Amino acid sequence: MIFVKLIFMKRTKLTLKQLSTQ
């Protein structure tokens, strides 16, 4: 379950980066 949390956090960070770039 920890791995899932890490992946989720990573994806969220990437999404935030893309949003801020736009």
mmCIF file of C-alpha atoms in Angstrom, residues 1-19:
data_model
loop_
_atom_site.group_PDB
_atom_site.id
_atom_site.type_symbol
_atom_site.label_atom_id
_atom_site.label_comp_id
_atom_site.label_asym_id
_atom_site.label_seq_id
_atom_site.Cartn_x
_atom_site.Cartn_y
_atom_site.Cartn_z
ATOM 1 C CA MET A 1 0.000 0.000 0.000
ATOM 2 C CA ILE A 2 2.963 2.311 0.615
ATOM 3 C CA PHE A 3 3.995 1.998 -3.025
ATOM 4 C CA VAL A 4 0.534 3.048 -4.160
ATOM 5 C CA LYS A 5 0.719 6.110 -1.927
ATOM 6 C CA LEU A 6 4.129 7.070 -3.305
ATOM 7 C CA ILE A 7 2.937 6.675 -6.896
ATOM 8 C CA PHE A 8 -0.183 8.708 -6.142
ATOM 9 C CA MET A 9 1.890 11.499 -4.601
ATOM 10 C CA LYS A 10 4.270 11.464 -7.559
ATOM 11 C CA ARG A 11 1.407 11.712 -10.048
ATOM 12 C CA THR A 12 -0.172 14.523 -8.066
ATOM 13 C CA LYS A 13 3.103 16.451 -8.069
ATOM 14 C CA LEU A 14 3.473 15.965 -11.817
ATOM 15 C CA THR A 15 -0.091 17.146 -12.387
ATOM 16 C CA LEU A 16 0.480 20.234 -10.259
ATOM 17 C CA LYS A 17 3.643 20.991 -12.232
ATOM 18 C CA GLN A 18 1.760 20.744 -15.529
ATOM 19 C CA LEU A 19 -1.039 22.967 -14.216
#
